[in-house]
Amino acid sequence: MVVSGTSLYPYISNSTVSCEVVGFFLNWGVLCQRFIILCIVIHLLVFTMNYSRPKHLELIFHIFIWGVSFVVSLVPIPGHHYGSAGVWCWIKGTNKYEDYLRIACLYLWAWCCIIVELVCFALVLLKLRHQMAVYRNSENPEVIEQRIKFKKYIYPLLFYPLVTLS
């Protein structure tokens, strides 16, 4: 059974190591989620541009997702900056430095990911629009077959932007 840190909160004292651990895993989990979405969007962009699965990027994606989010989440540990942050355990926010830590360890990364995702989605849409214009103006049987494949495999990927809403 998996239990989230917030459901454990009534059983965790605000000043204990357990609250620091929950804060670390909360930060790490949110960063991992944002980075996973970013990698999905980059995968979509590469797939749309090259029409092939970018297998060579999978290891890089995993190192980025798990490694960068882990290292960034370690930053507040030395100063014991994880702790009670209101109704949950996270970076405390009791002074300006901890406010900056919140920005540096989560918000800045999240907003950068969202901006890159939006740029990638725009590039994908431009590519799809251009490709459909090419397919629409041709009566060549090979091109018609490509258009059918394109609609079958690429159109469903247009729902990927909904992932960003998670």
XYZ file of N, CA, C and O in Angstrom:
664
model
N 0.840 -1.175 0.000
C 0.000 0.000 0.000
C 0.888 1.243 0.000
O 1.808 1.363 0.790
N 0.625 2.160 -0.901
C 1.384 3.390 -0.981
C 0.613 4.484 -0.251
O -0.571 4.664 -0.460
N 1.316 5.202 0.606
C 0.688 6.261 1.379
C 1.423 7.552 1.083
O 2.648 7.600 1.139
N 0.705 8.587 0.743
C 1.358 9.864 0.454
C 1.802 10.531 1.747
O 1.302 10.241 2.825
N 2.759 11.459 1.594
C 3.259 12.180 2.764
C 2.191 12.996 3.449
O 2.185 13.136 4.672
N 1.247 13.527 2.680
C 0.216 14.357 3.297
C -0.762 13.532 4.115
O -1.288 14.011 5.104
N -0.993 12.264 3.730
C -1.905 11.448 4.526
C -1.230 10.988 5.810
O -1.887 10.623 6.764
N 0.099 11.000 5.844
C 0.833 10.644 7.053
C 0.978 11.827 7.997
O 1.366 11.659 9.140
N 0.683 13.020 7.507
C 0.985 14.232 8.250
C 0.462 14.238 9.683
O 1.183 14.662 10.576
N -0.748 13.759 9.956
C -1.199 13.790 11.353
C -0.319 12.970 12.289
O -0.308 13.194 13.481
N 0.442 12.016 11.736
C 1.280 11.143 12.549
C 2.737 11.592 12.596
O 3.562 10.958 13.213
N 3.060 12.689 11.907
C 4.439 13.155 11.830
C 4.559 14.471 12.587
O 3.827 15.425 12.314
N 5.488 14.520 13.499
C 5.742 15.763 14.227
C 6.435 16.748 13.301
O 7.287 16.369 12.499
N 6.097 18.017 13.410
C 6.656 19.042 12.526
C 8.158 19.213 12.668
O 8.814 19.706 11.776
N 8.720 18.832 13.790
C 10.134 19.089 14.033
C 10.985 17.829 13.956
O 12.101 17.816 14.422
N 10.472 16.778 13.375
C 11.207 15.521 13.350
C 11.895 15.289 12.021
O 11.609 15.942 11.016
N 12.785 14.311 12.061
C 13.478 13.893 10.844
C 12.471 13.363 9.835
O 12.634 13.550 8.626
N 11.417 12.732 10.305
C 10.425 12.170 9.383
C 9.778 13.264 8.538
O 9.486 13.049 7.361
N 9.568 14.446 9.106
C 9.007 15.553 8.328
C 10.006 16.015 7.269
O 9.624 16.357 6.160
N 11.293 15.999 7.613
C 12.316 16.353 6.626
C 12.344 15.331 5.490
O 12.471 15.699 4.324
N 12.204 14.052 5.832
C 12.197 12.990 4.817
C 10.979 13.147 3.905
O 11.088 13.062 2.683
N 9.824 13.397 4.498
C 8.606 13.599 3.697
C 8.779 14.819 2.796
O 8.402 14.793 1.621
N 9.359 15.903 3.319
C 9.597 17.105 2.514
C 10.507 16.827 1.339
O 10.260 17.281 0.219
N 11.583 16.063 1.590
C 12.504 15.688 0.511
C 11.772 14.903 -0.572
O 11.880 15.213 -1.753
N 11.032 13.872 -0.161
C 10.345 13.033 -1.144
C 9.216 13.781 -1.853
O 8.931 13.515 -3.022
N 8.602 14.721 -1.192
C 7.584 15.546 -1.845
C 8.221 16.371 -2.949
O 7.736 16.395 -4.082
N 9.327 17.037 -2.636
C 10.023 17.860 -3.635
C 10.527 16.985 -4.781
O 10.344 17.318 -5.956
N 11.148 15.862 -4.436
C 11.696 14.961 -5.453
C 10.584 14.413 -6.342
O 10.717 14.366 -7.565
N 9.475 14.034 -5.750
C 8.361 13.490 -6.521
C 7.742 14.497 -7.479
O 7.446 14.175 -8.632
N 7.569 15.721 -7.014
C 6.978 16.752 -7.881
C 7.931 17.078 -9.028
O 7.502 17.227 -10.182
N 9.225 17.169 -8.734
C 10.197 17.421 -9.805
C 10.220 16.266 -10.805
O 10.249 16.496 -12.015
N 10.197 15.033 -10.297
C 10.186 13.878 -11.200
C 8.964 13.914 -12.114
O 9.072 13.676 -13.316
N 7.817 14.238 -11.541
C 6.591 14.309 -12.345
C 6.728 15.351 -13.452
O 6.401 15.094 -14.609
N 7.228 16.523 -13.111
C 7.371 17.591 -14.106
C 8.383 17.191 -15.176
O 8.184 17.440 -16.365
N 9.489 16.561 -14.760
C 10.518 16.155 -15.719
C 10.027 15.018 -16.617
O 10.397 14.952 -17.790
N 9.223 14.112 -16.083
C 8.655 13.042 -16.906
C 7.773 13.633 -18.001
O 7.853 13.240 -19.165
N 6.954 14.589 -17.640
C 6.097 15.247 -18.632
C 6.956 15.938 -19.687
O 6.689 15.839 -20.891
N 8.007 16.632 -19.257
C 8.904 17.296 -20.196
C 9.519 16.282 -21.160
O 9.563 16.520 -22.373
N 9.979 15.163 -20.653
C 10.596 14.151 -21.518
C 9.590 13.538 -22.489
O 9.934 13.239 -23.638
N 8.359 13.367 -22.049
C 7.311 12.877 -22.953
C 7.110 13.869 -24.098
O 6.996 13.481 -25.266
N 7.095 15.132 -23.781
C 6.885 16.163 -24.804
C 8.082 16.227 -25.760
O 7.900 16.347 -26.977
N 9.285 16.129 -25.229
C 10.471 16.120 -26.098
C 10.451 14.872 -26.978
O 10.774 14.937 -28.171
N 10.049 13.756 -26.417
C 9.912 12.519 -27.197
C 8.922 12.723 -28.342
O 9.174 12.323 -29.479
N 7.805 13.349 -28.047
C 6.808 13.646 -29.074
C 7.395 14.526 -30.168
O 7.186 14.272 -31.356
N 8.133 15.547 -29.779
C 8.747 16.451 -30.765
C 9.713 15.694 -31.666
O 9.640 15.809 -32.897
N 10.603 14.916 -31.079
C 11.579 14.166 -31.869
C 10.870 13.153 -32.768
O 11.213 13.009 -33.943
N 9.857 12.481 -32.235
C 9.094 11.513 -33.021
C 8.398 12.197 -34.197
O 8.396 11.686 -35.311
N 7.813 13.350 -33.950
C 7.102 14.078 -34.998
C 8.052 14.558 -36.086
O 7.722 14.524 -37.269
N 9.241 14.990 -35.699
C 10.196 15.506 -36.680
C 10.874 14.386 -37.476
O 11.146 14.543 -38.658
N 11.142 13.258 -36.810
C 11.912 12.189 -37.452
C 11.091 10.971 -37.848
O 11.610 10.068 -38.500
N 9.839 10.890 -37.405
C 8.961 9.747 -37.655
C 9.561 8.433 -37.154
O 9.319 7.380 -37.720
N 10.374 8.506 -36.137
C 10.907 7.287 -35.537
C 11.060 7.496 -34.036
O 11.237 8.626 -33.567
N 10.987 6.401 -33.320
C 11.089 6.457 -31.864
C 12.523 6.776 -31.464
O 13.453 6.073 -31.872
N 12.732 7.799 -30.657
C 14.100 8.185 -30.268
C 14.621 7.328 -29.110
O 14.764 7.792 -27.984
N 14.929 6.066 -29.402
C 15.404 5.148 -28.359
C 16.696 5.638 -27.723
O 16.935 5.382 -26.547
N 17.502 6.335 -28.509
C 18.793 6.803 -28.006
C 18.648 7.831 -26.880
O 19.582 8.062 -26.133
N 17.475 8.421 -26.747
C 17.254 9.418 -25.701
C 16.740 8.836 -24.387
O 16.742 9.532 -23.370
N 16.323 7.592 -24.398
C 15.677 7.032 -23.207
C 16.594 7.015 -21.988
O 16.178 7.390 -20.892
N 17.838 6.609 -22.156
C 18.777 6.604 -21.033
C 19.033 8.031 -20.540
O 19.065 8.287 -19.323
N 19.172 8.956 -21.467
C 19.377 10.363 -21.098
C 18.168 10.876 -20.329
O 18.318 11.579 -19.313
N 16.975 10.536 -20.784
C 15.760 10.950 -20.074
C 15.755 10.419 -18.644
O 15.449 11.152 -17.701
N 16.086 9.145 -18.467
C 16.067 8.568 -17.126
C 17.107 9.220 -16.218
O 16.818 9.523 -15.054
N 18.305 9.429 -16.733
C 19.341 10.094 -15.935
C 18.886 11.492 -15.551
O 19.026 11.914 -14.398
N 18.303 12.209 -16.504
C 17.811 13.558 -16.230
C 16.690 13.542 -15.199
O 16.734 14.268 -14.207
N 15.675 12.727 -15.435
C 14.503 12.704 -14.550
C 14.904 12.371 -13.122
O 14.601 13.118 -12.187
N 15.567 11.244 -12.944
C 15.847 10.768 -11.587
C 17.048 11.463 -10.973
O 17.028 11.793 -9.781
N 18.080 11.712 -11.771
C 19.309 12.302 -11.240
C 19.185 13.767 -10.889
O 19.507 14.182 -9.765
N 18.723 14.566 -11.836
C 18.629 16.009 -11.595
C 17.632 16.302 -10.475
O 17.924 17.107 -9.571
N 16.491 15.647 -10.501
C 15.506 15.911 -9.446
C 16.038 15.474 -8.078
O 15.781 16.137 -7.065
N 16.814 14.398 -8.028
C 17.399 13.942 -6.768
C 18.413 14.956 -6.245
O 18.369 15.353 -5.077
N 19.315 15.399 -7.121
C 20.354 16.358 -6.711
C 19.731 17.680 -6.271
O 20.106 18.242 -5.233
N 18.766 18.173 -7.034
C 18.112 19.432 -6.676
C 17.393 19.300 -5.334
O 17.419 20.211 -4.506
N 16.787 18.164 -5.095
C 16.067 17.950 -3.840
C 17.006 17.782 -2.645
O 16.583 17.957 -1.496
N 18.262 17.464 -2.907
C 19.245 17.358 -1.825
C 19.695 18.724 -1.301
O 20.138 18.830 -0.158
N 19.587 19.754 -2.116
C 20.113 21.082 -1.763
C 19.620 21.590 -0.400
O 20.426 22.082 0.391
N 18.344 21.498 -0.051
C 17.901 22.022 1.244
C 18.278 21.183 2.470
O 18.117 21.631 3.602
N 18.805 19.981 2.265
C 19.071 19.087 3.402
C 20.150 19.614 4.348
O 19.945 19.603 5.560
N 21.307 20.087 3.846
C 22.372 20.466 4.792
C 21.965 21.506 5.842
O 22.417 21.439 6.978
N 21.127 22.432 5.517
C 20.722 23.451 6.486
C 19.450 23.114 7.234
O 18.875 23.967 7.898
N 18.998 21.865 7.104
C 17.735 21.435 7.724
C 16.581 22.365 7.330
O 15.817 22.812 8.173
N 16.489 22.641 6.035
C 15.451 23.546 5.540
C 14.141 22.828 5.239
O 13.118 23.482 5.024
N 14.180 21.493 5.201
C 12.921 20.763 5.085
C 12.295 20.699 6.478
O 12.988 20.528 7.472
N 10.998 20.828 6.527
C 10.286 20.763 7.799
C 8.838 21.155 7.584
O 8.320 21.091 6.466
N 8.186 21.612 8.633
C 6.789 21.999 8.535
C 6.652 23.252 7.669
O 7.290 24.261 7.911
N 5.808 23.138 6.650
C 5.552 24.261 5.742
C 4.053 24.525 5.707
O 3.423 24.503 4.662
N 3.498 24.745 6.856
C 2.047 24.938 6.930
C 1.374 23.619 7.211
O 1.618 23.008 8.240
N 0.564 23.164 6.266
C -0.190 21.927 6.484
C 0.534 20.683 5.983
O -0.003 19.590 6.056
N 1.737 20.805 5.453
C 2.497 19.644 5.009
C 3.974 19.879 5.290
O 4.367 20.943 5.740
N 4.763 18.896 4.984
C 6.208 18.982 5.179
C 6.868 19.271 3.833
O 6.668 18.548 2.864
N 7.657 20.337 3.807
C 8.387 20.730 2.608
C 9.452 21.713 3.034
O 9.840 21.736 4.197
N 9.925 22.579 2.155
C 10.874 23.619 2.542
C 10.104 24.618 3.394
O 9.080 25.141 2.973
N 10.619 24.872 4.588
C 9.857 25.586 5.613
C 9.367 26.976 5.198
O 8.223 27.326 5.458
N 10.191 27.796 4.613
C 9.766 29.133 4.219
C 9.705 30.110 5.380
O 8.918 31.050 5.354
N 10.549 29.900 6.380
C 10.532 30.785 7.556
C 11.400 32.020 7.386
O 11.365 32.915 8.227
N 12.186 32.083 6.299
C 13.010 33.271 6.031
C 13.193 33.422 4.521
O 12.755 32.590 3.744
N 13.840 34.504 4.124
C 14.024 34.793 2.687
C 14.829 33.700 1.989
O 14.538 33.338 0.858
N 15.849 33.201 2.668
C 16.681 32.164 2.063
C 15.846 30.928 1.712
O 16.002 30.358 0.632
N 14.965 30.527 2.607
C 14.115 29.368 2.330
C 13.094 29.673 1.243
O 12.727 28.780 0.480
N 12.663 30.928 1.145
C 11.800 31.313 0.024
C 12.555 31.159 -1.295
O 12.010 30.658 -2.285
N 13.827 31.569 -1.301
C 14.648 31.403 -2.499
C 14.901 29.919 -2.795
O 14.945 29.517 -3.960
N 15.063 29.137 -1.740
C 15.227 27.693 -1.940
C 13.990 27.080 -2.593
O 14.114 26.215 -3.459
N 12.822 27.521 -2.176
C 11.589 27.021 -2.804
C 11.589 27.322 -4.293
O 11.238 26.470 -5.116
N 11.994 28.537 -4.635
C 12.049 28.920 -6.048
C 13.094 28.093 -6.778
O 12.824 27.520 -7.838
N 14.302 28.005 -6.201
C 15.414 27.314 -6.870
C 15.217 25.805 -6.948
O 15.689 25.171 -7.893
N 14.542 25.228 -5.970
C 14.436 23.772 -5.910
C 13.141 23.220 -6.499
O 12.999 22.003 -6.610
N 12.204 24.090 -6.859
C 10.974 23.565 -7.450
C 10.372 24.505 -8.485
O 10.263 24.153 -9.652
N 9.981 25.695 -8.066
C 9.199 26.563 -8.948
C 9.932 26.950 -10.225
O 9.342 26.938 -11.306
N 11.199 27.292 -10.132
C 11.971 27.675 -11.314
C 12.039 26.523 -12.304
O 11.823 26.708 -13.508
N 12.326 25.324 -11.797
C 12.380 24.139 -12.658
C 11.026 23.868 -13.304
O 10.947 23.557 -14.499
N 9.975 23.972 -12.526
C 8.636 23.696 -13.058
C 8.277 24.679 -14.171
O 7.777 24.270 -15.228
N 8.520 25.957 -13.957
C 8.187 26.946 -14.974
C 9.056 26.817 -16.219
O 8.567 26.978 -17.343
N 10.323 26.482 -16.041
C 11.185 26.254 -17.210
C 10.672 25.061 -18.023
O 10.639 25.119 -19.257
N 10.274 24.006 -17.327
C 9.718 22.835 -18.023
C 8.460 23.215 -18.804
O 8.299 22.825 -19.964
N 7.581 23.971 -18.181
C 6.327 24.359 -18.843
C 6.613 25.200 -20.080
O 6.005 24.989 -21.142
N 7.555 26.114 -20.000
C 7.900 26.958 -21.153
C 8.472 26.106 -22.287
O 8.071 26.244 -23.451
N 9.396 25.208 -21.964
C 9.968 24.322 -22.994
C 8.879 23.437 -23.599
O 8.847 23.228 -24.818
N 7.970 22.941 -22.769
C 6.871 22.113 -23.272
C 6.011 22.891 -24.258
O 5.635 22.371 -25.318
N 5.683 24.119 -23.928
C 4.858 24.930 -24.824
C 5.559 25.195 -26.153
O 4.935 25.137 -27.216
N 6.858 25.458 -26.102
C 7.622 25.657 -27.335
C 7.625 24.372 -28.161
O 7.419 24.400 -29.382
N 7.839 23.238 -27.512
C 7.824 21.952 -28.220
C 6.466 21.681 -28.857
O 6.390 21.244 -30.014
N 5.395 21.950 -28.115
C 4.047 21.754 -28.670
C 3.820 22.654 -29.880
O 3.232 22.234 -30.873
N 4.287 23.882 -29.815
C 4.140 24.797 -30.947
C 4.887 24.260 -32.170
O 4.353 24.286 -33.293
N 6.098 23.763 -31.963
C 6.869 23.197 -33.075
C 6.183 21.963 -33.656
O 6.147 21.776 -34.878
N 5.635 21.130 -32.793
C 4.911 19.943 -33.262
C 3.709 20.349 -34.093
O 3.468 19.800 -35.178
N 2.948 21.312 -33.612
C 1.767 21.756 -34.352
C 2.135 22.369 -35.698
O 1.449 22.135 -36.702
N 3.218 23.135 -35.751
C 3.668 23.702 -37.024
C 4.070 22.591 -37.996
O 3.737 22.645 -39.185
N 4.783 21.605 -37.496
C 5.194 20.478 -38.344
C 3.974 19.709 -38.854
O 3.888 19.370 -40.039
N 3.010 19.450 -37.981
C 1.810 18.732 -38.393
C 1.019 19.522 -39.423
O 0.513 18.965 -40.399
N 0.911 20.803 -39.196
C 0.178 21.652 -40.143
C 0.846 21.639 -41.523
O 0.179 21.504 -42.544
N 2.170 21.768 -41.516
C 2.916 21.746 -42.779
C 2.765 20.393 -43.475
O 2.519 20.327 -44.685
N 2.895 19.327 -42.719
C 2.821 17.992 -43.300
C 1.432 17.708 -43.868
O 1.309 17.114 -44.937
N 0.391 18.120 -43.173
C -0.966 17.898 -43.684
C -1.215 18.708 -44.957
O -1.922 18.244 -45.852
N -0.628 19.895 -45.053
C -0.765 20.678 -46.287
C -0.105 19.947 -47.452
O -0.637 19.924 -48.567
N 1.038 19.329 -47.215
C 1.723 18.567 -48.259
C 0.868 17.366 -48.667
O 0.685 17.094 -49.855
N 0.338 16.651 -47.681
C -0.477 15.471 -47.975
C -1.795 15.831 -48.654
O -2.282 15.112 -49.503
N -2.376 16.941 -48.264
C -3.690 17.340 -48.774
C -3.637 17.659 -50.266
O -4.604 17.451 -50.986
N -2.508 18.155 -50.732
C -2.406 18.610 -52.117
C -1.895 17.539 -53.076
O -1.545 17.851 -54.192
N -1.857 16.312 -52.659
C -1.314 15.269 -53.518
C -2.339 14.158 -53.738
O -3.102 13.820 -52.849
N -2.301 13.605 -54.942
C -3.146 12.463 -55.273
C -2.309 11.214 -55.522
O -2.825 10.189 -55.938
N -1.030 11.301 -55.286
C -0.116 10.182 -55.452
C -0.503 9.081 -54.448
O -0.680 9.350 -53.267
N -0.641 7.816 -54.907
C -1.047 6.730 -53.998
C -0.108 6.546 -52.792
O -0.548 6.237 -51.700
N 1.196 6.742 -53.016
C 2.146 6.618 -51.897
C 1.918 7.714 -50.865
O 1.991 7.479 -49.657
N 1.638 8.905 -51.337
C 1.396 10.021 -50.434
C 0.079 9.831 -49.684
O -0.013 10.131 -48.493
N -0.913 9.306 -50.375
C -2.196 9.028 -49.722
C -2.004 7.981 -48.623
O -2.550 8.109 -47.526
N -1.185 6.971 -48.902
C -0.891 5.957 -47.880
C -0.163 6.600 -46.687
O -0.458 6.300 -45.530
N 0.772 7.487 -46.982
C 1.485 8.198 -45.909
C 0.516 9.051 -45.089
O 0.641 9.135 -43.871
N -0.439 9.683 -45.768
C -1.425 10.514 -45.073
C -2.260 9.665 -44.109
O -2.532 10.076 -42.985
N -2.643 8.482 -44.552
C -3.419 7.585 -43.688
C -2.595 7.176 -42.470
O -3.078 7.210 -41.339
N -1.333 6.812 -42.684
C -0.449 6.464 -41.571
C -0.270 7.653 -40.624
O -0.274 7.500 -39.411
N -0.093 8.798 -41.226
C 0.110 10.021 -40.449
C -1.077 10.267 -39.530
O -0.914 10.529 -38.343
N -2.265 10.164 -40.083
C -3.468 10.367 -39.273
C -3.601 9.308 -38.186
O -4.032 9.599 -37.080
N -3.222 8.086 -38.520
C -3.365 6.996 -37.557
C -2.385 7.126 -36.389
O -2.752 6.888 -35.243
N -1.152 7.511 -36.661
C -0.126 7.504 -35.626
C 0.148 8.872 -35.001
O 0.489 8.958 -33.825
N 0.036 9.916 -35.773
C 0.415 11.238 -35.282
C -0.761 11.974 -34.656
O -0.607 12.630 -33.616
N -1.921 11.906 -35.240
C -3.069 12.633 -34.688
C -3.350 12.305 -33.216
O -3.613 13.213 -32.440
N -3.313 11.024 -32.810
C -3.553 10.754 -31.385
C -2.540 11.442 -30.467
O -2.841 11.743 -29.314
N -1.362 11.715 -30.992
C -0.340 12.378 -30.176
C -0.688 13.835 -29.886
O -0.093 14.454 -29.002
N -1.645 14.364 -30.605
C -2.062 15.747 -30.349
C -2.728 15.897 -28.981
O -2.899 17.006 -28.497
N -3.089 14.786 -28.367
C -3.672 14.845 -27.028
C -2.602 14.939 -25.940
O -2.920 15.118 -24.779
N -1.325 14.835 -26.309
C -0.247 14.942 -25.329
C -0.273 16.251 -24.534
O 0.107 16.244 -23.375
N -0.669 17.369 -25.113
C -0.694 18.594 -24.297
C -1.556 18.459 -23.048
O -1.330 19.154 -22.059
N -2.520 17.551 -23.064
C -3.332 17.345 -21.866
C -2.495 16.820 -20.707
O -2.849 17.032 -19.541
N -1.374 16.176 -21.015
C -0.476 15.685 -19.980
C 0.066 16.859 -19.158
O 0.277 16.741 -17.964
N 0.275 17.979 -19.799
C 0.822 19.153 -19.115
C -0.108 19.621 -18.017
O 0.329 20.219 -17.041
N -1.386 19.346 -18.145
C -2.346 19.796 -17.137
C -2.272 18.992 -15.853
O -2.866 19.388 -14.859
N -1.544 17.878 -15.884
C -1.492 17.039 -14.669
C -0.608 17.644 -13.603
O 0.196 18.475 -13.800
